[in-house]
XYZ file of C-alpha atoms in Angstrom:
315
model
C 20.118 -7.406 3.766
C 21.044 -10.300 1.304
C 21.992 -10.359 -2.180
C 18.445 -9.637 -4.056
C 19.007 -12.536 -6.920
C 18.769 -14.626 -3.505
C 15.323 -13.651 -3.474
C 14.273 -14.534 -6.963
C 11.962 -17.217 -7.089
C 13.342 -19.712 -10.169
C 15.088 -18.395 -13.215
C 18.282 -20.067 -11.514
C 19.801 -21.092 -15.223
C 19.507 -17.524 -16.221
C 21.375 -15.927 -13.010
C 23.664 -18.206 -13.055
C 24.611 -17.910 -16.876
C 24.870 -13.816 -16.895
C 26.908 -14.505 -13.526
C 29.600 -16.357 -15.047
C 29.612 -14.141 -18.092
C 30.210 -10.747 -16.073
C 32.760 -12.934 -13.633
C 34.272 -13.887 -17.105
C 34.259 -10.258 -18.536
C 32.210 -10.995 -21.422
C 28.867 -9.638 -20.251
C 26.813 -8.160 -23.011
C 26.019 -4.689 -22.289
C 22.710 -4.446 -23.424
C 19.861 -6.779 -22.786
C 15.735 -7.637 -23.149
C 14.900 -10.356 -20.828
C 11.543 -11.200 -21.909
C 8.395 -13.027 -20.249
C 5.359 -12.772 -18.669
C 4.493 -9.920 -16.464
C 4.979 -10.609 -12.851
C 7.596 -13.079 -13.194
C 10.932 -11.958 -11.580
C 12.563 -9.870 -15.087
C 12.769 -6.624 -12.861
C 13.965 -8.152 -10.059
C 16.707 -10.484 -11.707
C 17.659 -7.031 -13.323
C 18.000 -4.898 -10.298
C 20.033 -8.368 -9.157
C 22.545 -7.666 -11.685
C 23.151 -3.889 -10.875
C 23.311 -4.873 -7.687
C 26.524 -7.183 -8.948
C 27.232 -4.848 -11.185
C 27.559 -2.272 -8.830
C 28.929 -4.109 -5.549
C 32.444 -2.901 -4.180
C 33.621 -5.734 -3.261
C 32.050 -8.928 -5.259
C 31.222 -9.698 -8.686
C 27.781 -11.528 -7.717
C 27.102 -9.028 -5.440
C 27.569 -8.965 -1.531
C 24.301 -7.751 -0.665
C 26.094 -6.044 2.338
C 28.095 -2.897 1.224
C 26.781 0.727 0.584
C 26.226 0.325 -3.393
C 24.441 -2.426 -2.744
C 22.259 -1.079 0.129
C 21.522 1.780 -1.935
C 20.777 -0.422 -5.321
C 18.351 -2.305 -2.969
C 16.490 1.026 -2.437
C 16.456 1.763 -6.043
C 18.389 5.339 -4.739
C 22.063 4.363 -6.182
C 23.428 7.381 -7.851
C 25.183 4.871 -10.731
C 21.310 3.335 -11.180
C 18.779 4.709 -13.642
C 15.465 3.075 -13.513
C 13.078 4.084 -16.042
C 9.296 3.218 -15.426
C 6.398 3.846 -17.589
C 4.021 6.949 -16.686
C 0.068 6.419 -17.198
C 1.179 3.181 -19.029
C 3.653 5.408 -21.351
C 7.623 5.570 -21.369
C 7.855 9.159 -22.954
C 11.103 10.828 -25.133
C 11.275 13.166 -22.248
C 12.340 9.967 -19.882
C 14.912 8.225 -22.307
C 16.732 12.034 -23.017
C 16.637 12.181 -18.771
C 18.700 8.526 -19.211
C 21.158 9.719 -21.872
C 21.690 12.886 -19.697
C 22.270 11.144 -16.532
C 25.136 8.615 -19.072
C 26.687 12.488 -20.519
C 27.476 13.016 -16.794
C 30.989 11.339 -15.204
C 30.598 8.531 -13.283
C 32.270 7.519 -10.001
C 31.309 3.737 -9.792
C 33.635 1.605 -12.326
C 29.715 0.795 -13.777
C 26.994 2.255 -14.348
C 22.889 0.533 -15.073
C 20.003 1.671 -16.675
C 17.028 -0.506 -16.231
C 13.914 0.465 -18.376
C 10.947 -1.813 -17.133
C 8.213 -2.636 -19.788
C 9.874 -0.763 -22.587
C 6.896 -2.193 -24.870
C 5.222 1.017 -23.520
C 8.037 3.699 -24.767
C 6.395 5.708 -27.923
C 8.557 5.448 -31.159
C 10.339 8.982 -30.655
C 11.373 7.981 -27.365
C 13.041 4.520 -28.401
C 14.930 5.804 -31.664
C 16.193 8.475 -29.154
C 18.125 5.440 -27.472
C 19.381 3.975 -30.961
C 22.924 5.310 -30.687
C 23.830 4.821 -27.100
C 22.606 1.346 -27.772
C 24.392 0.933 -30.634
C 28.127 1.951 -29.030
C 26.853 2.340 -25.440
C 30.193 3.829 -23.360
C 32.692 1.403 -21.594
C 30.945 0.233 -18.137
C 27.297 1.242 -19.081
C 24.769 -1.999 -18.896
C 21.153 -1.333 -20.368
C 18.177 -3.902 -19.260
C 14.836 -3.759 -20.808
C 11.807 -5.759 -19.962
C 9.212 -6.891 -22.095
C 6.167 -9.662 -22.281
C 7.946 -10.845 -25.960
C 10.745 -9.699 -28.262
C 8.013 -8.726 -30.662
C 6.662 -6.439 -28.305
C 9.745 -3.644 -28.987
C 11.109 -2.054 -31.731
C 13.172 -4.562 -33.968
C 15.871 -1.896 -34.085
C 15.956 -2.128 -30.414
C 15.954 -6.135 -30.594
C 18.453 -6.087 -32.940
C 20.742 -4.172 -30.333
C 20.232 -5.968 -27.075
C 20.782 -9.657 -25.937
C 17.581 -11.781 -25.522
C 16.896 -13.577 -22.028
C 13.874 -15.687 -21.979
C 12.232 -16.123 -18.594
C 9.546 -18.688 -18.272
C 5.974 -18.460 -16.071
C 6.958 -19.783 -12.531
C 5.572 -23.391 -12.016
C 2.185 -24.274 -9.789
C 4.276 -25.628 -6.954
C 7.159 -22.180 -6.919
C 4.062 -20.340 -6.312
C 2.462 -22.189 -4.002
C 5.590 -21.786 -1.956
C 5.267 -17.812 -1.103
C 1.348 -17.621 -1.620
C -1.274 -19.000 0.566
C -4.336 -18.014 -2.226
C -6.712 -20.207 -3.488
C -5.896 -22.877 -5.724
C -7.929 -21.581 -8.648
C -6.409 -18.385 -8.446
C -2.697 -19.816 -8.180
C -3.415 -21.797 -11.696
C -5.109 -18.954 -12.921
C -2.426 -16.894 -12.510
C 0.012 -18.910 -15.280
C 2.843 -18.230 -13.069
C 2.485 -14.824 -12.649
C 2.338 -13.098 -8.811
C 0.654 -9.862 -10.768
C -1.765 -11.676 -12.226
C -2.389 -13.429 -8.924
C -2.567 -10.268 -6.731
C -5.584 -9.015 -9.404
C -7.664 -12.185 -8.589
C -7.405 -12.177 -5.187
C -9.007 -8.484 -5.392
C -12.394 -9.018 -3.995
C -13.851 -7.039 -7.096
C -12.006 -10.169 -9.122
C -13.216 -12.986 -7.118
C -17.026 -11.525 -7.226
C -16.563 -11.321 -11.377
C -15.588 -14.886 -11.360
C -18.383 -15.720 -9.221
C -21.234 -13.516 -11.675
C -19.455 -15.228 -14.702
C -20.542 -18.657 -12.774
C -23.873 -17.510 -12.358
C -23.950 -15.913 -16.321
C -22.881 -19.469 -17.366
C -25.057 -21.229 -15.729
C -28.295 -18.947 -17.025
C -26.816 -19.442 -20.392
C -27.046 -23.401 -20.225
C -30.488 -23.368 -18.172
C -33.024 -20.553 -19.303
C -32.977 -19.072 -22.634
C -34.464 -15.692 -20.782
C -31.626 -15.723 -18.158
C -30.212 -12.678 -20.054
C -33.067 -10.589 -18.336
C -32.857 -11.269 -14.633
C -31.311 -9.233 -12.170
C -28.583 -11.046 -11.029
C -27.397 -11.783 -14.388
C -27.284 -8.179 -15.674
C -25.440 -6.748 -12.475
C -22.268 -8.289 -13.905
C -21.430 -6.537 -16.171
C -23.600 -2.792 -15.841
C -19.947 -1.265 -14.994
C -17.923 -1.719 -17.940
C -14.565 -2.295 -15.874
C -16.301 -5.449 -14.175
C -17.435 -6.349 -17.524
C -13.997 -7.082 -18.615
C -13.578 -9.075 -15.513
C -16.597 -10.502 -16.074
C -15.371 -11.679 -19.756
C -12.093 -12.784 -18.324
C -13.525 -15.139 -16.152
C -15.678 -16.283 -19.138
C -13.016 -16.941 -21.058
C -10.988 -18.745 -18.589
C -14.231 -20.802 -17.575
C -15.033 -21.828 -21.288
C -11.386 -22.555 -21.774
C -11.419 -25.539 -18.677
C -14.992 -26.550 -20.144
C -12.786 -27.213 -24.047
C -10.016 -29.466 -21.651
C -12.786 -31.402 -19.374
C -14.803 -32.311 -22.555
C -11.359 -33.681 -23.751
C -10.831 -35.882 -21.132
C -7.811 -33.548 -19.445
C -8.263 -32.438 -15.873
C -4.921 -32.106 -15.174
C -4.900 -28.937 -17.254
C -7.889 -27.159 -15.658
C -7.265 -23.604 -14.053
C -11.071 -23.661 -12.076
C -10.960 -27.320 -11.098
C -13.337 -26.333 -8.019
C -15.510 -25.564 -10.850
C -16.132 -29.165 -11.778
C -20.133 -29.371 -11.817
C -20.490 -26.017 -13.846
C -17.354 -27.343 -16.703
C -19.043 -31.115 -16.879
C -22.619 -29.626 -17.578
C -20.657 -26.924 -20.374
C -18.975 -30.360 -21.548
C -22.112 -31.546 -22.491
C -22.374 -29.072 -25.138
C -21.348 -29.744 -28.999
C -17.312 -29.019 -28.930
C -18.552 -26.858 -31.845
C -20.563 -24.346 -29.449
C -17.987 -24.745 -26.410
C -15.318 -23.434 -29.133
C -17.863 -20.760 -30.483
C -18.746 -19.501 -27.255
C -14.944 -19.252 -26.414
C -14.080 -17.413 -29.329
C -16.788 -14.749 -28.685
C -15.762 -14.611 -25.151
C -12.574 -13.043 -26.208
C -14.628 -11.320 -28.744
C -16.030 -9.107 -25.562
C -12.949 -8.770 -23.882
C -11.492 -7.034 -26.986
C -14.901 -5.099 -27.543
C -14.992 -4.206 -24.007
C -11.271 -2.513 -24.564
C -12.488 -0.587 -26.982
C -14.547 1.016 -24.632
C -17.784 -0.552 -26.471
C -21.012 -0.058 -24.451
C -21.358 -2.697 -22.106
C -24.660 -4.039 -21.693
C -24.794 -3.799 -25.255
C -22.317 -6.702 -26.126
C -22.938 -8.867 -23.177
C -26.664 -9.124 -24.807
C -24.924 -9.657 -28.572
C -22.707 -12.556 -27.451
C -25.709 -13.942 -25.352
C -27.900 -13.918 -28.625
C -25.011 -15.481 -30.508
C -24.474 -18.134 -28.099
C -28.117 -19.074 -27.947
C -28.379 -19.419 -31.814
C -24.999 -21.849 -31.807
């Protein structure tokens, strides 16, 4: 089995930099790489436990026991913390500070806490002062979509890593999925793995079809095939997604940039939005992520598909 930073796909400055700095002994020992979900944090992180951890090299052989076992996410000197029904709970972070109150027999030891966005107030604070003075050889990693997302008294404690969406062409490389879906995606394999669900493709093909009512027949909101899009409120919010994304391309084709366009199979639908006043294209935009948000709040389906109909026809 190799090393598992060889298998992260970019982020190369970043490795390398936190590389040199353990091999260097000055390795901060707490950190919040930030980014996108779906980008590589979690795996550059178990990468560095992995180094961390290794018996025999600094950058990790990828060959020994410790780093067999980190591999398997079942190394004893390893605590990864993951959130529960979207929720990192106090009861998880006091399991973390009483795995550190036990001795250790690796010269390290790693506690990786993926999305810690999701961990309730009482549970962070309960990490302030192990953060604060964690103990010789202990390494903390938390992920996050932004620094904003997490407490600033956790920011305040941990070292900042920025990881950037992959490009078009890294994930081309390891994914044979459509093009539309790759640059929908924004560099993200999560992302990409919920629109190549076949429940995702047939939203973006109803939000087509709802589009293309909404430029053509003022009654379109009645017929069949336009109201099956969005009767289950879960498709809705596909449904709006693909809106949004669709009525985003439709703002870059009207300005004269293809190069930008995430649906560029989509060209006859975007060129006939185009022909719209910018001023409704924008409007209808806005009230496209309008419905995703209402849709989150568990708002009654049918009943704001039909509002931002209405309020696109009258812009």
């Amino acid at each position: 089995m190799a090393r598992l930073l060889d298998s992260v796909l970019g982020h190369k400055n970043q490795i390398q930099n936190l590389l040199q700095s353990y091999e260097g002994d000055h390795l901060p020992q707490t950190f919040l790489f930030v980014g996108p979900s779906g980008i590589g944090k979690k795996q550059v992180a178990l990468g560095l436990a992995q180094a961390l951890l290794c018996e025999t090299s600094k950058t990790a052989c990828g060959q020994c026991p410790s780093c067999l076992r980190v591999a398997k996410s079942s190394h004893e000197s390893l605590r990864l913390v993951l959130p529960e029904k979207n929720l990192i709970k106090i009861e998880q972070t006091r399991s973390v500070l009483d795995f550190l109150s036990l001795r250790s027999i690796s010269k390290n030891r790693v506690v990786l806490i993926d999305e810690a966005e999701t961990m309730n107030p009482q549970a962070a604070n309960s990490l302030l002062k192990i953060l604060e003075e964690p103990f010789p050889g202990t390494y903390f990693f938390m992920t996050a979509p932004s620094p904003t997302h997490v407490l600033s008294t956790l920011r305040s404690r941990s070292q900042i890593i920025r990881f950037q969406p992959l490009s078009l062409e890294q994930m081309r490389s390891l994914s044979p999925a459509p093009d539309w879906a790759l640059r929908a995606s924004l560099g993200s394999f999560e992302r990409l793995k919920e629109f190549q669900d076949a429940g995702e493709v047939e939203a973006r093909n109803d939000a087509q079809i709802f589009l293309r009512s909404l430029l053509q027949d003022p009654q379109g909101y009645t017929r069949p095939e336009v109201r099956a899009g969005f009767k289950e409120r879960s498709h809705g919010l596909s449904l709006a997604r693909h809106l949004s994304l669709l009525l985003r391309d439709a703002v870059f084709w009207q300005a004269g940039e293809r190069t930008h366009l995430l649906n560029p199979d989509q060209s006859e639908l975007l060129a006939e939005i185009a022909q719209r006043p910018s001023a409704s294209i924008l409007h209808w935009s806005e009230k496209a992520l309008d419905l995703e948000r209402a849709l989150k709040q568990n708002r009654d389906s049918a009943l704001v598909f039909e509002q931002f109909w209405i309020e696109s026809q009258n812009s």
